[in-house]
Coordinates of N, CA, C and O in Angstrom, one line a residue:
M451 N -20.9 -5.1 1.2 CA -19.7 -5.5 1.9 C -19.5 -4.6 3.1 O -19.2 -5.2 4.2
L452 N -19.7 -3.3 3.0 CA -19.6 -2.5 4.2 C -20.7 -2.8 5.2 O -20.6 -2.5 6.4
A453 N -21.8 -3.4 4.7 CA -22.9 -3.7 5.6 C -22.6 -4.8 6.6 O -23.3 -5.0 7.6
L454 N -21.5 -5.5 6.3 CA -21.1 -6.6 7.2 C -20.6 -6.0 8.6 O -20.5 -6.7 9.5
G455 N -20.3 -4.7 8.6 CA -19.9 -4.1 9.8 C -18.4 -4.3 10.1 O -17.7 -5.0 9.3
E456 N -17.9 -3.6 11.1 CA -16.5 -3.6 11.4 C -16.2 -4.8 12.3 O -16.9 -5.0 13.3
D457 N -15.1 -5.5 12.0 CA -14.6 -6.5 12.9 C -13.1 -6.4 13.0 O -12.3 -6.6 12.1
R458 N -12.6 -5.9 14.2 CA -11.2 -5.6 14.4 C -10.3 -6.8 14.3 O -9.1 -6.7 14.1
G459 N -10.9 -8.0 14.3 CA -10.1 -9.3 14.2 C -9.9 -9.7 12.8 O -9.1 -10.6 12.6
Q460 N -10.7 -9.2 11.8 CA -10.6 -9.6 10.4 C -10.6 -8.4 9.5 O -11.3 -7.4 9.8
R461 N -9.9 -8.5 8.4 CA -10.0 -7.6 7.3 C -10.8 -8.3 6.2 O -10.6 -9.5 5.9
R462 N -11.8 -7.6 5.6 CA -12.6 -8.3 4.6 C -12.5 -7.4 3.3 O -12.8 -6.2 3.3
E463 N -12.1 -8.1 2.3 CA -11.9 -7.4 1.0 C -12.7 -8.2 -0.1 O -12.8 -9.4 0.0
L464 N -13.3 -7.5 -1.1 CA -14.0 -8.1 -2.2 C -13.0 -8.0 -3.4 O -12.8 -6.9 -3.9
I465 N -12.5 -9.1 -3.8 CA -11.5 -9.2 -4.9 C -12.2 -9.9 -6.0 O -12.4 -11.1 -5.9
G466 N -12.7 -9.2 -7.0 CA -13.5 -9.8 -8.1 C -14.8 -10.2 -7.4 O -15.5 -9.4 -6.8
E467 N -15.1 -11.5 -7.5 CA -16.3 -12.0 -6.9 C -16.1 -12.8 -5.6 O -16.9 -13.4 -5.0
A468 N -14.8 -12.7 -5.1 CA -14.4 -13.5 -3.9 C -14.3 -12.6 -2.7 O -13.7 -11.5 -2.8
L469 N -14.9 -13.0 -1.6 CA -14.7 -12.3 -0.3 C -13.5 -12.9 0.3 O -13.4 -14.1 0.6
V470 N -12.5 -12.1 0.5 CA -11.2 -12.5 1.1 C -11.1 -12.0 2.5 O -11.2 -10.7 2.7
M471 N -11.0 -12.9 3.5 CA -10.8 -12.5 4.9 C -9.4 -12.8 5.3 O -8.9 -13.8 5.0
S472 N -8.8 -11.8 6.0 CA -7.5 -12.1 6.6 C -7.4 -11.6 8.0 O -8.2 -10.7 8.4
P473 N -6.6 -12.1 8.8 CA -6.5 -11.7 10.2 C -6.0 -10.3 10.3 O -5.3 -9.8 9.5
A474 N -6.3 -9.6 11.5 CA -5.8 -8.3 11.7 C -4.2 -8.4 11.7 O -3.7 -9.4 12.1
P475 N -3.6 -7.4 11.2 CA -2.1 -7.5 11.2 C -1.4 -7.5 12.5 O -1.9 -6.9 13.5
G476 N -0.3 -8.3 12.6 CA 0.5 -8.4 13.8 C 1.4 -7.2 14.0 O 1.4 -6.2 13.2
T477 N 2.2 -7.2 15.0 CA 3.1 -6.1 15.4 C 4.1 -5.7 14.3 O 4.2 -4.5 13.9
K478 N 4.7 -6.7 13.7 CA 5.7 -6.4 12.6 C 5.0 -5.7 11.4 O 5.5 -4.8 10.9
H479 N 3.9 -6.2 11.1 CA 3.1 -5.7 10.0 C 2.7 -4.2 10.3 O 2.7 -3.3 9.5
Q480 N 2.2 -4.0 11.5 CA 1.8 -2.7 11.9 C 2.9 -1.7 11.9 O 2.8 -0.6 11.5
R481 N 4.1 -2.1 12.4 CA 5.3 -1.3 12.4 C 5.6 -0.9 11.0 O 5.9 0.2 10.6
A482 N 5.5 -2.0 10.1 CA 5.8 -1.8 8.7 C 4.8 -0.9 8.0 O 5.0 -0.5 6.8
S483 N 3.7 -0.7 8.6 CA 2.7 0.2 8.0 C 2.8 1.6 8.5 O 2.8 2.6 7.8
L484 N 3.0 1.7 9.8 CA 3.0 3.0 10.5 C 4.2 3.9 10.0 O 4.1 5.0 9.7
R485 N 5.4 3.2 10.0 CA 6.6 4.0 9.7 C 6.6 4.5 8.2 O 7.0 5.6 8.0
P486 N 6.3 3.7 7.2 CA 6.2 4.2 5.9 C 5.2 5.3 5.7 O 5.3 6.3 5.0
A487 N 4.0 5.1 6.4 CA 3.0 6.1 6.3 C 3.5 7.4 6.9 O 3.2 8.5 6.3
S488 N 4.2 7.4 8.0 CA 4.7 8.6 8.6 C 5.8 9.2 7.7 O 5.8 10.4 7.5
L489 N 6.6 8.4 7.1 CA 7.6 8.9 6.2 C 7.0 9.6 4.9 O 7.3 10.7 4.5
L490 N 6.0 8.9 4.4 CA 5.2 9.4 3.2 C 4.5 10.7 3.6 O 4.5 11.7 2.8
D491 N 3.9 10.8 4.8 CA 3.2 12.0 5.2 C 4.2 13.2 5.3 O 3.9 14.3 4.8
R492 N 5.3 13.0 5.9 CA 6.3 14.1 6.0 C 6.8 14.5 4.6 O 6.9 15.7 4.3
T493 N 7.0 13.5 3.7 CA 7.5 13.7 2.4 C 6.4 14.5 1.6 O 6.8 15.5 0.9
V494 N 5.2 14.1 1.7 CA 4.1 14.8 1.0 C 4.0 16.3 1.4 O 3.8 17.2 0.6
Q495 N 4.1 16.5 2.8 CA 4.0 17.8 3.3 C 5.2 18.7 2.8 O 5.0 19.8 2.4
E496 N 6.4 18.1 2.9 CA 7.6 18.9 2.5 C 7.5 19.2 1.0 O 8.0 20.3 0.6
A497 N 6.9 18.3 0.2 CA 6.9 18.6 -1.3 C 5.7 19.5 -1.6 O 5.6 20.0 -2.8
G498 N 4.9 19.9 -0.6 CA 3.8 20.8 -0.9 C 2.7 20.2 -1.7 O 1.9 20.9 -2.4
V499 N 2.6 18.8 -1.7 CA 1.6 18.1 -2.5 C 0.3 18.1 -1.7 O 0.3 17.9 -0.5
S500 N -0.8 18.4 -2.3 CA -2.1 18.4 -1.7 C -2.7 17.0 -1.7 O -3.4 16.6 -2.5
A501 N -2.2 16.3 -0.6 CA -2.6 14.8 -0.5 C -2.7 14.4 0.9 O -2.1 15.1 1.8
E502 N -3.3 13.3 1.2 CA -3.4 12.7 2.5 C -2.9 11.3 2.4 O -3.1 10.6 1.5
V503 N -2.1 10.9 3.5 CA -1.6 9.6 3.6 C -2.5 8.8 4.6 O -2.6 9.3 5.8
L504 N -3.1 7.7 4.2 CA -4.0 7.0 5.1 C -3.7 5.5 5.1 O -3.1 5.0 4.2
E505 N -4.1 4.9 6.2 CA -3.8 3.5 6.4 C -5.2 2.7 6.4 O -6.1 3.2 7.0
A506 N -5.2 1.6 5.8 CA -6.3 0.6 5.8 C -7.7 1.2 5.6 O -8.6 1.1 6.4
V507 N -7.8 1.9 4.5 CA -9.1 2.5 4.1 C -9.8 1.6 3.1 O -9.1 0.8 2.4
H508 N -11.1 1.8 2.9 CA -11.8 1.1 1.9 C -11.6 1.8 0.5 O -11.9 2.9 0.4
L509 N -11.1 1.0 -0.4 CA -10.8 1.6 -1.8 C -11.7 0.8 -2.8 O -11.6 -0.4 -2.9
V510 N -12.5 1.6 -3.4 CA -13.5 1.1 -4.4 C -12.8 1.0 -5.8 O -12.3 2.0 -6.3
L511 N -12.7 -0.2 -6.3 CA -12.1 -0.4 -7.6 C -13.2 -0.9 -8.6 O -14.3 -1.3 -8.1
P512 N -12.9 -0.9 -9.9 CA -14.0 -1.4 -10.8 C -14.5 -2.7 -10.5 O -15.7 -3.0 -10.8
D513 N -13.7 -3.6 -9.9 CA -14.1 -5.0 -9.7 C -13.8 -5.4 -8.2 O -13.2 -6.5 -8.0
G514 N -14.1 -4.6 -7.3 CA -13.9 -5.0 -5.9 C -13.8 -3.8 -4.9 O -13.8 -2.7 -5.3
L515 N -13.7 -4.2 -3.7 CA -13.5 -3.3 -2.5 C -12.3 -3.8 -1.8 O -12.3 -4.9 -1.2
F516 N -11.2 -3.0 -1.9 CA -9.9 -3.4 -1.3 C -9.6 -2.6 -0.1 O -10.1 -1.5 0.1
I517 N -8.7 -3.1 0.8 CA -8.2 -2.4 1.9 C -6.7 -2.4 1.8 O -6.0 -3.3 2.4
P518 N -6.1 -1.5 1.1 CA -4.6 -1.4 1.0 C -4.0 -1.0 2.4 O -4.7 -0.4 3.2
D519 N -2.8 -1.4 2.6 CA -2.2 -1.1 3.9 C -2.0 0.4 4.0 O -2.2 1.0 5.0
I520 N -1.5 1.1 2.9 CA -1.3 2.5 2.9 C -1.8 3.0 1.5 O -1.5 2.4 0.5
V521 N -2.5 4.2 1.5 CA -2.8 4.9 0.3 C -2.4 6.3 0.4 O -2.5 6.9 1.5
V522 N -2.1 7.0 -0.7 CA -1.9 8.4 -0.7 C -3.0 8.9 -1.7 O -3.0 8.4 -2.8
V523 N -3.9 9.7 -1.2 CA -5.0 10.2 -2.0 C -5.0 11.7 -2.1 O -4.4 12.4 -1.2
E524 N -5.6 12.2 -3.1 CA -5.7 13.7 -3.3 C -6.5 14.2 -2.0 O -7.4 13.6 -1.6
A525 N -6.0 15.3 -1.5 CA -6.6 15.9 -0.3 C -8.1 16.2 -0.5 O -8.8 16.0 0.5
S526 N -8.5 16.6 -1.6 CA -9.9 16.9 -1.9 C -10.8 15.7 -1.7 O -11.9 15.8 -1.2
A527 N -10.3 14.5 -1.9 CA -11.0 13.2 -1.8 C -11.2 12.9 -0.3 O -12.2 12.3 0.0
A528 N -10.3 13.4 0.6 CA -10.4 13.1 2.0 C -11.1 14.2 2.8 O -11.4 14.0 4.0
A529 N -11.4 15.3 2.1 CA -11.9 16.5 2.8 C -13.2 16.2 3.6 O -13.4 16.8 4.7
D530 N -14.1 15.4 3.1 CA -15.4 15.2 3.7 C -15.5 14.0 4.5 O -16.6 13.5 4.8
D531 N -14.3 13.4 4.9 CA -14.3 12.2 5.8 C -15.1 11.0 5.2 O -16.0 10.5 5.9
P532 N -14.8 10.6 4.0 CA -15.6 9.5 3.4 C -15.3 8.2 4.0 O -14.3 8.0 4.7
I533 N -16.3 7.3 3.8 CA -16.1 5.9 4.2 C -15.3 5.1 3.2 O -14.6 4.2 3.6
T534 N -15.4 5.4 1.9 CA -14.7 4.8 0.9 C -14.0 5.8 0.0 O -14.4 7.0 0.0
Y535 N -13.0 5.3 -0.8 CA -12.3 6.2 -1.7 C -12.4 5.5 -3.1 O -12.3 4.3 -3.2
D536 N -12.5 6.4 -4.1 CA -12.5 5.9 -5.5 C -11.1 5.9 -6.0 O -10.2 6.7 -5.6
A537 N -10.8 5.0 -6.9 CA -9.4 4.8 -7.4 C -8.9 6.0 -8.1 O -7.7 6.3 -8.1
E538 N -9.8 6.8 -8.7 CA -9.3 8.1 -9.4 C -8.6 9.0 -8.5 O -7.8 9.8 -8.9
A539 N -8.9 9.0 -7.2 CA -8.2 9.9 -6.2 C -6.9 9.4 -5.7 O -6.2 10.1 -5.0
V540 N -6.5 8.2 -6.0 CA -5.3 7.5 -5.5 C -4.1 7.9 -6.3 O -4.0 7.7 -7.5
L541 N -3.0 8.3 -5.6 CA -1.8 8.7 -6.2 C -0.8 7.5 -6.0 O 0.1 7.3 -6.8
L542 N -0.9 6.7 -4.9 CA 0.0 5.7 -4.6 C -0.7 4.7 -3.7 O -1.4 5.0 -2.8
V543 N -0.4 3.4 -3.9 CA -0.9 2.3 -3.0 C 0.4 1.6 -2.5 O 1.3 1.3 -3.3
V544 N 0.4 1.3 -1.2 CA 1.5 0.5 -0.7 C 0.9 -0.7 0.0 O 0.0 -0.6 0.8
E545 N 1.4 -1.9 -0.5 CA 0.9 -3.2 0.1 C 2.1 -3.7 0.9 O 3.2 -3.8 0.4
I546 N 1.8 -4.2 2.1 CA 2.8 -4.9 2.9 C 2.5 -6.4 2.8 O 1.4 -6.8 3.2
V547 N 3.5 -7.1 2.3 CA 3.3 -8.5 2.0 C 3.0 -9.3 3.3 O 3.9 -9.3 4.2
S548 N 1.9 -10.0 3.4 CA 1.5 -10.8 4.6 C 2.4 -12.0 4.7 O 2.8 -12.5 3.6
P549 N 2.6 -12.5 5.9 CA 3.5 -13.7 6.0 C 2.9 -15.0 5.6 O 3.7 -15.9 5.2
S550 N 1.6 -15.1 5.5 CA 1.0 -16.4 5.1 C 1.2 -16.6 3.6 O 1.3 -15.7 2.9
S551 N 1.1 -17.9 3.2 CA 1.2 -18.1 1.8 C 0.1 -17.5 1.0 O 0.2 -17.0 -0.1
S552 N -1.2 -17.6 1.6 CA -2.3 -17.0 0.9 C -2.2 -15.5 0.8 O -2.5 -14.8 -0.1
G553 N -1.6 -14.9 1.9 CA -1.4 -13.4 2.0 C -0.4 -13.0 1.0 O -0.5 -12.0 0.3
R554 N 0.7 -13.8 0.9 CA 1.8 -13.4 -0.1 C 1.2 -13.5 -1.5 O 1.4 -12.6 -2.4
R555 N 0.4 -14.5 -1.8 CA -0.2 -14.6 -3.1 C -1.2 -13.5 -3.4 O -1.1 -12.9 -4.5
T556 N -2.0 -13.1 -2.4 CA -2.9 -12.0 -2.6 C -2.2 -10.7 -2.9 O -2.5 -10.0 -3.8
D557 N -1.1 -10.4 -2.0 CA -0.4 -9.1 -2.2 C 0.5 -9.0 -3.4 O 0.6 -7.9 -4.0
R558 N 1.1 -10.1 -3.8 CA 2.0 -10.1 -4.9 C 1.3 -10.3 -6.3 O 1.7 -9.8 -7.3
L559 N 0.3 -11.2 -6.3 CA -0.3 -11.7 -7.6 C -1.7 -11.2 -7.8 O -2.0 -10.8 -8.9
L560 N -2.6 -11.3 -6.8 CA -4.0 -11.0 -7.1 C -4.3 -9.5 -7.1 O -5.0 -9.1 -8.0
K561 N -3.8 -8.7 -6.2 CA -4.1 -7.3 -6.1 C -3.6 -6.4 -7.2 O -4.3 -5.6 -7.8
P562 N -2.3 -6.6 -7.6 CA -1.8 -5.7 -8.6 C -2.6 -5.5 -9.9 O -2.8 -4.4 -10.4
P563 N -3.1 -6.6 -10.5 CA -3.9 -6.4 -11.7 C -5.1 -5.6 -11.5 O -5.5 -4.8 -12.4
Y564 N -5.7 -5.7 -10.4 CA -6.9 -4.9 -10.1 C -6.5 -3.4 -9.9 O -7.2 -2.5 -10.4
Y565 N -5.4 -3.1 -9.2 CA -4.9 -1.8 -9.1 C -4.6 -1.2 -10.5 O -4.8 0.0 -10.8
A566 N -4.0 -2.0 -11.4 CA -3.6 -1.6 -12.7 C -4.9 -1.3 -13.5 O -4.9 -0.3 -14.2
E567 N -5.9 -2.2 -13.4 CA -7.1 -1.9 -14.1 C -7.8 -0.6 -13.7 O -8.4 0.1 -14.5
A568 N -7.6 -0.2 -12.5 CA -8.1 1.0 -11.9 C -7.2 2.2 -12.3 O -7.5 3.3 -11.9
N569 N -6.1 2.0 -13.0 CA -5.2 3.0 -13.4 C -4.5 3.8 -12.3 O -4.3 5.0 -12.4
I570 N -4.2 3.0 -11.2 CA -3.4 3.6 -10.1 C -2.0 3.6 -10.6 O -1.4 2.5 -10.8
E571 N -1.4 4.7 -10.7 CA -0.1 4.8 -11.4 C 1.1 4.2 -10.6 O 2.0 3.6 -11.2
H572 N 1.0 4.3 -9.3 CA 2.2 3.9 -8.5 C 1.8 2.8 -7.5 O 0.8 3.0 -6.7
L573 N 2.5 1.7 -7.4 CA 2.3 0.7 -6.5 C 3.7 0.3 -5.9 O 4.6 0.0 -6.6
W574 N 3.7 0.3 -4.5 CA 4.9 -0.1 -3.8 C 4.5 -1.3 -3.0 O 3.4 -1.4 -2.5
R575 N 5.4 -2.3 -3.0 CA 5.2 -3.5 -2.2 C 6.3 -3.7 -1.2 O 7.5 -3.8 -1.6
L576 N 6.0 -3.7 0.1 CA 7.0 -3.9 1.1 C 7.1 -5.3 1.5 O 6.1 -5.9 2.1
E577 N 8.2 -6.0 1.1 CA 8.4 -7.4 1.5 C 9.1 -7.4 2.9 O 10.0 -6.6 3.1
L578 N 8.6 -8.2 3.8 CA 9.2 -8.3 5.1 C 10.1 -9.5 5.2 O 11.0 -9.5 6.0
E579 N 10.0 -10.5 4.4 CA 10.8 -11.7 4.5 C 11.3 -12.1 3.1 O 10.6 -11.9 2.1
P580 N 12.5 -12.7 3.0 CA 13.4 -13.1 4.1 C 14.1 -11.9 4.7 O 14.5 -11.9 5.9
V581 N 14.3 -10.8 3.9 CA 14.8 -9.5 4.5 C 13.9 -8.4 3.9 O 13.4 -8.5 2.8
P582 N 13.8 -7.3 4.7 CA 12.9 -6.2 4.2 C 13.4 -5.6 2.8 O 14.6 -5.4 2.6
A583 N 12.5 -5.4 1.9 CA 12.8 -4.8 0.6 C 11.5 -4.1 0.2 O 10.4 -4.6 0.4
L584 N 11.7 -3.0 -0.5 CA 10.6 -2.2 -1.0 C 10.7 -2.3 -2.5 O 11.7 -1.8 -3.1
V585 N 9.7 -2.8 -3.1 CA 9.6 -3.0 -4.6 C 8.7 -1.8 -5.1 O 7.6 -1.7 -4.8
V586 N 9.4 -1.0 -5.9 CA 8.7 0.2 -6.4 C 8.3 0.0 -7.9 O 9.2 -0.3 -8.7
S587 N 7.0 0.0 -8.1 CA 6.5 -0.3 -9.5 C 5.7 0.9 -10.0 O 5.1 1.7 -9.2
E588 N 5.6 1.0 -11.3 CA 4.9 2.1 -12.0 C 4.1 1.4 -13.1 O 4.5 0.5 -13.8
L589 N 2.9 2.0 -13.3 CA 2.0 1.5 -14.4 C 2.5 1.9 -15.7 O 2.7 3.0 -16.0
R590 N 2.7 0.8 -16.6 CA 3.1 1.0 -18.0 C 2.3 0.1 -18.9 O 2.3 -1.1 -18.7
D591 N 1.6 0.7 -19.8 CA 0.8 -0.1 -20.8 C -0.1 -1.1 -20.1 O -0.2 -2.3 -20.5
G592 N -0.8 -0.6 -19.0 CA -1.8 -1.5 -18.3 C -1.3 -2.5 -17.3 O -2.1 -3.3 -16.8
R593 N 0.0 -2.5 -17.1 CA 0.6 -3.4 -16.1 C 1.7 -2.7 -15.3 O 2.3 -1.8 -15.8
Y594 N 2.0 -3.3 -14.1 CA 3.1 -2.7 -13.3 C 4.4 -3.2 -13.7 O 4.6 -4.4 -14.0
V595 N 5.4 -2.3 -13.8 CA 6.7 -2.6 -14.1 C 7.6 -2.2 -12.9 O 7.5 -1.0 -12.5
E596 N 8.5 -3.0 -12.5 CA 9.4 -2.7 -11.3 C 10.3 -1.6 -11.8 O 11.0 -1.8 -12.8
R597 N 10.4 -0.5 -11.1 CA 11.4 0.5 -11.4 C 12.7 0.3 -10.6 O 13.8 0.6 -11.0
L598 N 12.5 -0.1 -9.3 CA 13.6 -0.3 -8.5 C 13.2 -1.2 -7.3 O 12.1 -1.3 -6.9
V599 N 14.2 -1.7 -6.6 CA 14.0 -2.5 -5.4 C 15.0 -1.9 -4.4 O 16.2 -1.9 -4.5
A600 N 14.4 -1.3 -3.3 CA 15.2 -0.8 -2.2 C 15.5 -1.9 -1.2 O 14.5 -2.6 -0.8
E601 N 16.7 -2.1 -0.9 CA 17.1 -3.2 0.0 C 17.4 -2.8 1.4 O 17.9 -1.6 1.6
A602 N 17.2 -3.6 2.4 CA 17.5 -3.3 3.8 C 19.0 -3.0 4.0 O 19.8 -3.7 3.3
G603 N 19.3 -2.1 4.8 CA 20.7 -1.7 5.1 C 21.3 -0.7 4.1 O 22.4 -0.3 4.3
R604 N 20.5 -0.3 3.1 CA 21.0 0.7 2.2 C 19.9 1.7 1.9 O 18.8 1.4 1.6
E605 N 20.3 3.0 2.1 CA 19.3 4.1 1.8 C 19.2 4.2 0.3 O 20.2 4.3 -0.5
T606 N 18.0 4.2 -0.2 CA 17.7 4.3 -1.7 C 16.8 5.5 -1.9 O 15.9 5.8 -1.2
S607 N 17.2 6.2 -3.0 CA 16.4 7.4 -3.4 C 15.3 6.9 -4.4 O 15.5 6.2 -5.3
I608 N 14.1 7.4 -4.1 CA 12.9 7.2 -4.9 C 12.4 8.5 -5.4 O 12.3 9.5 -4.5
E609 N 12.2 8.7 -6.6 CA 11.8 10.0 -7.2 C 10.3 10.2 -7.4 O 9.8 11.3 -7.3
E610 N 9.6 9.1 -7.8 CA 8.2 9.2 -8.1 C 7.4 8.3 -7.2 O 7.8 7.3 -6.8
P611 N 6.2 8.7 -6.8 CA 5.5 10.0 -7.1 C 6.0 11.2 -6.2 O 5.6 12.3 -6.5
F612 N 6.8 10.9 -5.2 CA 7.4 11.9 -4.3 C 8.8 11.6 -4.0 O 9.1 10.4 -3.8
P613 N 9.7 12.6 -4.1 CA 11.1 12.3 -3.8 C 11.3 12.0 -2.3 O 10.9 12.7 -1.4
L614 N 12.0 10.8 -2.1 CA 12.3 10.5 -0.7 C 13.4 9.5 -0.7 O 13.7 8.8 -1.7
K615 N 14.0 9.3 0.5 CA 15.1 8.3 0.7 C 14.6 7.3 1.7 O 14.0 7.7 2.8
V616 N 14.8 6.0 1.5 CA 14.3 5.0 2.4 C 15.3 3.9 2.5 O 15.9 3.5 1.6
D617 N 15.3 3.3 3.7 CA 16.0 2.1 4.0 C 14.9 1.1 4.6 O 14.5 1.3 5.7
P618 N 14.5 0.1 3.8 CA 13.4 -0.7 4.3 C 13.7 -1.4 5.6 O 12.8 -1.7 6.4
G619 N 15.0 -1.7 5.9 CA 15.3 -2.3 7.2 C 14.9 -1.4 8.4 O 14.4 -1.9 9.4
R620 N 15.1 -0.1 8.2 CA 14.7 0.8 9.3 C 13.2 0.9 9.5 O 12.7 1.4 10.5
L621 N 12.5 0.6 8.4 CA 11.0 0.7 8.5 C 10.4 -0.4 9.3 O 9.3 -0.2 9.8
V622 N 11.1 -1.5 9.4 CA 10.5 -2.7 10.1 C 11.2 -3.2 11.3 O 10.6 -4.0 12.1
S623 N 12.4 -2.7 11.6 CA 13.1 -3.2 12.8 C 12.6 -2.7 14.1 O 12.2 -1.6 14.2
P624 N 12.6 -3.6 15.1 CA 12.1 -3.1 16.4 C 13.1 -2.1 17.0 O 14.3 -2.0 16.7
R625 N 12.5 -1.2 17.8 CA 13.3 -0.2 18.5 C 13.9 -0.8 19.7 O 13.3 -1.6 20.4
A626 N 15.1 -0.4 20.0 CA 15.8 -0.9 21.2 C 15.3 -0.2 22.5 O 14.8 0.8 22.5

């Protein structure tokens, strides 16, 4: 899969036995990736957690090669500047739901079972439409269970895996 080379116009993921290609993210999606990543990075540093917050890295799972929008990995896993990351090093995955119907299906339905199979304890899903919302899920008995939904316009406290306060609306709105 990595032998295909880099193509800035496409994301290529191997989900099970299927090669999934999606267009490069647009401005709204990039804003929705950069701001949560920055917030998580500050939070991780303030909490004194030995971790790195990264965007769009290659994540090796038991049955695929994924490119999550944001991952928080153990700092030791990022120390040698790897090309890929193993699931064992991942503390949190954040997926930003793509606007297309196939993207929504991939982010909401296809990817979570693979992350669960890899025992990634925390999964956050940032919904952009119809209004921004952050769905915070935790792995329980081999599947993700929603712990809370943070809604736009209201600051919500999240305790795990790092304590932070977030308003999803501020993560995605354009600056004036």
